Coordinates of C-alpha atoms in Angstrom, one line a residue:
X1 CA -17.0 6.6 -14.4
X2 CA -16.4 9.5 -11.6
X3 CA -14.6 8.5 -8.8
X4 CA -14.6 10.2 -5.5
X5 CA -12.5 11.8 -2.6
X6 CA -14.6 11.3 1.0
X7 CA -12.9 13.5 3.7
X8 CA -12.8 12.2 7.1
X9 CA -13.4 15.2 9.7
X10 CA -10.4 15.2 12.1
X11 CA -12.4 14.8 15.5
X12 CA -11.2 17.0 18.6
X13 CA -10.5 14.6 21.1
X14 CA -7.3 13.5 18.3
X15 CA -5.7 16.7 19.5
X16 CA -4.3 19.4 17.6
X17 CA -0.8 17.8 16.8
X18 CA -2.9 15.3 14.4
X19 CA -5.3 18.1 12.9
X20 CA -2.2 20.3 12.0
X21 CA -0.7 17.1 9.8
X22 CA -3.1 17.9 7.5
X23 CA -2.3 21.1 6.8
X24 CA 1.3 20.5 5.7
X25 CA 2.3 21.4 2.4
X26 CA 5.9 19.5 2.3
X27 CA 4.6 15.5 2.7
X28 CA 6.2 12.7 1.4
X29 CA 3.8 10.2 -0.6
X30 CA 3.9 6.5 -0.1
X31 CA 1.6 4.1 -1.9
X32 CA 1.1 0.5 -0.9
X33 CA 1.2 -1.6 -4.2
X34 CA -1.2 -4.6 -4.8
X35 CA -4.9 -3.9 -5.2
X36 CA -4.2 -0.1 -4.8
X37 CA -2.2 1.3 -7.7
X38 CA -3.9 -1.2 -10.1
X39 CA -7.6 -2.7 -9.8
X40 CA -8.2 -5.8 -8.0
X41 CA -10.4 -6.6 -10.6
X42 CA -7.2 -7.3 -12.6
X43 CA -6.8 -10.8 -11.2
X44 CA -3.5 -10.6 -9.6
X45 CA -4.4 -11.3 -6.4
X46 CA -6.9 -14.2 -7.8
X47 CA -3.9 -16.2 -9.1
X48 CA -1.5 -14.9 -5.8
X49 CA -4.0 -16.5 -3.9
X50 CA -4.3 -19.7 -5.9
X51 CA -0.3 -20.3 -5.7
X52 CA 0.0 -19.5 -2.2
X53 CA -2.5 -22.4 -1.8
X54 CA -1.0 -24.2 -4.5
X55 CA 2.6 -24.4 -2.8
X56 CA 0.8 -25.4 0.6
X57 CA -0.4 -28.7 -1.3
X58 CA 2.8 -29.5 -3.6
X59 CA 5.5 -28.3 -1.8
X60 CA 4.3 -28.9 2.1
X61 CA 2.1 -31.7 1.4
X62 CA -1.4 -29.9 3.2
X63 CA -4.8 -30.7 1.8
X64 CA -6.3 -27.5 -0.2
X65 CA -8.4 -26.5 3.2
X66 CA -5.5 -26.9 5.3
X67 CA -3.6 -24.7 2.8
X68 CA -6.2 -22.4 2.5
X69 CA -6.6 -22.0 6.1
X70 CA -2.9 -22.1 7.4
X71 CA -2.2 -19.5 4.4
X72 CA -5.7 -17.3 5.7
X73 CA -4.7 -17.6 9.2
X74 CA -0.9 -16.1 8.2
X75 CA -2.4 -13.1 6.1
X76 CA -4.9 -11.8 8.7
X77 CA -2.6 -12.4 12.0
X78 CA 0.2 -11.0 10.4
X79 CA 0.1 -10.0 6.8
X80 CA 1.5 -12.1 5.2
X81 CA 0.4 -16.0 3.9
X82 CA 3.8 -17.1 4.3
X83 CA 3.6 -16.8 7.9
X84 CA 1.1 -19.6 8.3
X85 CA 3.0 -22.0 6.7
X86 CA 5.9 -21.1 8.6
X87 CA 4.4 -21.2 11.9
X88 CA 1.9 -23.8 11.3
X89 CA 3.3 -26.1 8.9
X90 CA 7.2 -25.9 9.9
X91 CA 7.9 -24.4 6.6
X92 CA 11.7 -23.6 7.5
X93 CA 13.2 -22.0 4.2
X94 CA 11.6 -19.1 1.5
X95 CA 13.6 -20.5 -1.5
X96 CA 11.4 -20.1 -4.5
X97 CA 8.3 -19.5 -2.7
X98 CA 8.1 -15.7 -3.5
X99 CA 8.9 -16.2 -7.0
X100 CA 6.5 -18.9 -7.1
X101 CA 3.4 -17.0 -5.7
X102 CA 4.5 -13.1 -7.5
X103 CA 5.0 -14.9 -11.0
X104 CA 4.0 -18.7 -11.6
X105 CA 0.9 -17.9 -14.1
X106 CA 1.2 -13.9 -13.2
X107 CA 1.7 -12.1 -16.6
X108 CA 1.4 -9.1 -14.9
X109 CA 1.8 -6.9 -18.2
X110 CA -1.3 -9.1 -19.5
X111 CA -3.4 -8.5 -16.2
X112 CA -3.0 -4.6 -15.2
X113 CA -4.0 -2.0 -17.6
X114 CA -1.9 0.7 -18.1
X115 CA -2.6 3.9 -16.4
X116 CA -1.3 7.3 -17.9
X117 CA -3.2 9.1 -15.2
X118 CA -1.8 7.8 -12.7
X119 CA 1.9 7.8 -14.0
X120 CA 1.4 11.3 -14.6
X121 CA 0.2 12.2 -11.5
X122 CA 3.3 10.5 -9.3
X123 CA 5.7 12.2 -11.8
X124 CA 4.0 15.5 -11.6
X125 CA 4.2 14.7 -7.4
X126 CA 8.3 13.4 -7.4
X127 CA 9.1 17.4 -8.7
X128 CA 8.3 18.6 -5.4
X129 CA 8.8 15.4 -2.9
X130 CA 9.8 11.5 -3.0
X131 CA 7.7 9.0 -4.0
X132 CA 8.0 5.8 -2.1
X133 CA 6.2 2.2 -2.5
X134 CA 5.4 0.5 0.6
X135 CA 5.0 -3.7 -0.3
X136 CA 4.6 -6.8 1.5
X137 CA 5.5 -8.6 -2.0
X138 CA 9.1 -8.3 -3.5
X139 CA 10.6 -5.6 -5.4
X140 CA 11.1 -7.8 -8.4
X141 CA 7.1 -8.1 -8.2
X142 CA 6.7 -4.6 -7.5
X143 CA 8.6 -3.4 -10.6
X144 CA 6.4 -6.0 -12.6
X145 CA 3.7 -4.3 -11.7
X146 CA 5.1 -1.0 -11.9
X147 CA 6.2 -1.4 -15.1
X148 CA 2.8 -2.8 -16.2
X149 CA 1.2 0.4 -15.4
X150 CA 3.2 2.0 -18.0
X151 CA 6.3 3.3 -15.3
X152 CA 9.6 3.7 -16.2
X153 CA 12.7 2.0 -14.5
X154 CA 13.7 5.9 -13.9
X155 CA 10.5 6.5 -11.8
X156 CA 11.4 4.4 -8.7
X157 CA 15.1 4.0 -7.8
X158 CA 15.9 0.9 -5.7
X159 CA 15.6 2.4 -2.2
X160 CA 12.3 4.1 -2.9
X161 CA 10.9 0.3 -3.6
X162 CA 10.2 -0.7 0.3
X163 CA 9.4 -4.5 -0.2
X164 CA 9.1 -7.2 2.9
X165 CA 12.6 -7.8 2.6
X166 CA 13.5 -4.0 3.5
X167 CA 10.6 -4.4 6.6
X168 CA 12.2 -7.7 7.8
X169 CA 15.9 -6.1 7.4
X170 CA 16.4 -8.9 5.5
X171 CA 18.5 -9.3 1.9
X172 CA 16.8 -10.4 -0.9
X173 CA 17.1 -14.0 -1.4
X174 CA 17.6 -14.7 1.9
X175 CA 16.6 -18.2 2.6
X176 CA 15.5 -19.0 6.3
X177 CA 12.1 -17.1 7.3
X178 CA 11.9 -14.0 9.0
X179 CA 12.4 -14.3 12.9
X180 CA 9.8 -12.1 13.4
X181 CA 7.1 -11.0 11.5
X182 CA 7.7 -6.6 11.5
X183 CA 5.6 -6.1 7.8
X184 CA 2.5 -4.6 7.6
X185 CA 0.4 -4.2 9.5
X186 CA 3.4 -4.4 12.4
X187 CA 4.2 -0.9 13.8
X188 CA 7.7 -1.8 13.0
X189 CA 7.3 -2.2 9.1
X190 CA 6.0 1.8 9.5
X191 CA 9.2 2.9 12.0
X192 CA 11.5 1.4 9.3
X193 CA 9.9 3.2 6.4
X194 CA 10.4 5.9 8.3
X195 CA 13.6 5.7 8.5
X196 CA 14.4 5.0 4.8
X197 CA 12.1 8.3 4.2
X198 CA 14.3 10.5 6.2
X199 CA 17.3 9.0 5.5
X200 CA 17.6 10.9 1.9
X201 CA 19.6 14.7 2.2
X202 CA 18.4 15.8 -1.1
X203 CA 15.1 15.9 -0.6
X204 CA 13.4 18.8 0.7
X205 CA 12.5 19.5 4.4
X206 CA 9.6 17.1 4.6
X207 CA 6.9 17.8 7.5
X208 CA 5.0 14.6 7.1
X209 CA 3.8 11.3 5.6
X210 CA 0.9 10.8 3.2
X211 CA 0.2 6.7 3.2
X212 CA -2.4 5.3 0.8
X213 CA -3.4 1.3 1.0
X214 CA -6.6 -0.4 0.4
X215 CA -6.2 -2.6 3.4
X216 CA -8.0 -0.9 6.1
X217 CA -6.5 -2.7 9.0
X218 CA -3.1 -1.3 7.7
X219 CA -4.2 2.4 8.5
X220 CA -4.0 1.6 12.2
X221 CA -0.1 2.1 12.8
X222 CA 0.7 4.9 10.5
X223 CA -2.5 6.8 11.9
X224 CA -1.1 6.5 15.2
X225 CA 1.6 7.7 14.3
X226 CA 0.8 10.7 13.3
X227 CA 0.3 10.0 9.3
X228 CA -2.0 11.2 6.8
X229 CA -4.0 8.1 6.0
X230 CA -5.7 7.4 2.9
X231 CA -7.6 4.3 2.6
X232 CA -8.5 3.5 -1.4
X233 CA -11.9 1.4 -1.4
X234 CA -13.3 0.2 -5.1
X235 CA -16.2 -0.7 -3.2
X236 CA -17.8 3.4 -2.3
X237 CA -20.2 4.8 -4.0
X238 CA -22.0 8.4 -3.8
X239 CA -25.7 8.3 -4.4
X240 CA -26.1 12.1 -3.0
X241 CA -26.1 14.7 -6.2
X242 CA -24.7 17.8 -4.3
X243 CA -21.8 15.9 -2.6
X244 CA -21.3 14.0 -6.0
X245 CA -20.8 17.9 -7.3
X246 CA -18.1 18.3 -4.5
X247 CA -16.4 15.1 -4.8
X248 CA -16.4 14.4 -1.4
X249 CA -18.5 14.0 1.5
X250 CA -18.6 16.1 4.6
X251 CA -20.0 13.5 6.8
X252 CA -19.2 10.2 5.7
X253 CA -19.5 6.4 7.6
X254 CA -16.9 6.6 10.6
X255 CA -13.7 5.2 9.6
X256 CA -11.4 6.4 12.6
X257 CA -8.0 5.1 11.3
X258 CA -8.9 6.6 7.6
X259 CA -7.9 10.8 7.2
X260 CA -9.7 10.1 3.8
X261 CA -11.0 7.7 2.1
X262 CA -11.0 7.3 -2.0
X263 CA -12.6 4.9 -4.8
X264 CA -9.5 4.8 -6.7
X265 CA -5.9 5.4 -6.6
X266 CA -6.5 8.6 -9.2
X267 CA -8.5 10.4 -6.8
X268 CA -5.5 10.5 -4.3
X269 CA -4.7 13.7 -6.7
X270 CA -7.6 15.8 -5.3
X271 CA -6.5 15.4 -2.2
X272 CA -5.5 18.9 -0.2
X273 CA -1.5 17.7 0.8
X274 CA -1.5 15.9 -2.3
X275 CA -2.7 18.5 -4.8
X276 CA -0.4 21.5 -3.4
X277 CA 2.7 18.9 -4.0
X278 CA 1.5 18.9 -7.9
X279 CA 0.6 22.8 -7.5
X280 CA 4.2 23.9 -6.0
X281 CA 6.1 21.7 -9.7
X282 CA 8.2 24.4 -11.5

């Protein structure tokens, strides 16, 4: 099955600062993890969602729709599930509630599929420029899943794993909740990425951030800020032949936060930045 790259038009009234980003051959890449380097179809999320609810009723003593809804409310005001509980349901400490929710039932190894394409491609990509992965989930989850899609421990070292512990300037394991909630979507989960990304001497004079995710709402920030955004949607389809031919569409639905828009994590490869990072390897 062909999946496709849309291209968003940079519009003129974004100014030339933003149409010039880009152009720029030197980007770093960073990839938001769950439900956009593997398929949501994979059921990781399914389960995730059933123990977030699942510690709601055992642990805090809600009914299911009062953990569905306290743990809803915390995702879509700020990102995260965990905030609901802590700022509706007193929840006061995080000890064994990310392990619970990344790994009770998880088998991540069983759920995602390996995907040589995609390792390839993000090796092919660190030659030239870092690689980053921007999480709200742990890194312990993140290396899970990582690993799952048939990376190595090599691939990612340590610092270029930005979980919510990293965005909360927090250290893993720490007990009490955040005191505020700077993940994604926050602006301040993207200034602190930012500052892990140009915090490394050895990499090359970077011009730029590329930033894919599948949650559109988390485009808003980094396109702000000046970032390539990618937004990677399962749900697109093409049904024009010629623009099939292209693999992209000159005049797509409006998505103003989105510089382009994908059906699948592969296609971030046909990207312009993207594919003159691979091109400039050796």
């Amino acid at each position: 099955k062909l999946q496709f790259l849309y291209f968003i038009e940079k519009r003129e009234e974004e100014g030339e600062s933003k149409k010039k980003m880009t152009t720029k051959n030197n980007m770093k890449l960073v990839l938001d993890l769950d439900n956009c380097m593997y398929r949501r179809s994979s059921g990781i999320a399914h389960q995730m969602g059933e123990n977030i609810e699942a510690w709601g009723v055992n642990e805090l003593g809600l009914s299911p729709s009062d953990a569905s809804e306290t743990s809803s409310w915390g995702y879509h005001t700020h990102g995260l599930a965990l905030a609901g509980y802590v700022l509706k349901a007193g929840m006061d400490t995080m000890l064994g509630y990310l392990d619970y929710i990344h790994f009770n039932k998880m088998e991540h190894s069983k759920k995602i599929e390996k995907d040589d394409v995609l390792v390839d491609g993000v090796r092919r990509v660190t030659r030239t420029t870092s690689v980053y992965i921007l999480t709200n989930g742990t890194k312990k989850h993140a290396k899970a899943c990582l690993g799952a899609l048939g990376f190595s421990e090599a691939d990612f070292v340590d610092k270029e794993l930005i979980s919510c512990h990293e965005q909360w300037g927090l250290p893993a394991g720490h007990a009490a909740p955040p005191p505020e909630w700077i993940n994604k979507p926050s602006q301040a989960a993207y200034r602190t990425t930012e500052n892990i990304l140009f915090s490394r001497p050895r990499d090359p004079v970077c011009e730029g951030v590329l930033f894919c995710d599948d949650s559109y709402p988390n485009l808003k920030e980094p396109h702000n800020m000046g970032w390539v955004t990618v937004w990677v949607c399962e749900s697109l389809e093409i049904e024009d032949d010629s623009d099939a031919a292209k693999g992209y569409l000159s005049s797509p639905p409006d998505r103003s936060y989105a510089t382009y828009v994908v059906g699948n994590i592969r296609s971030i490869f046909k990207i312009p930045e993207v594919a003159r990072m691979m091109e400039k390897e050796g």
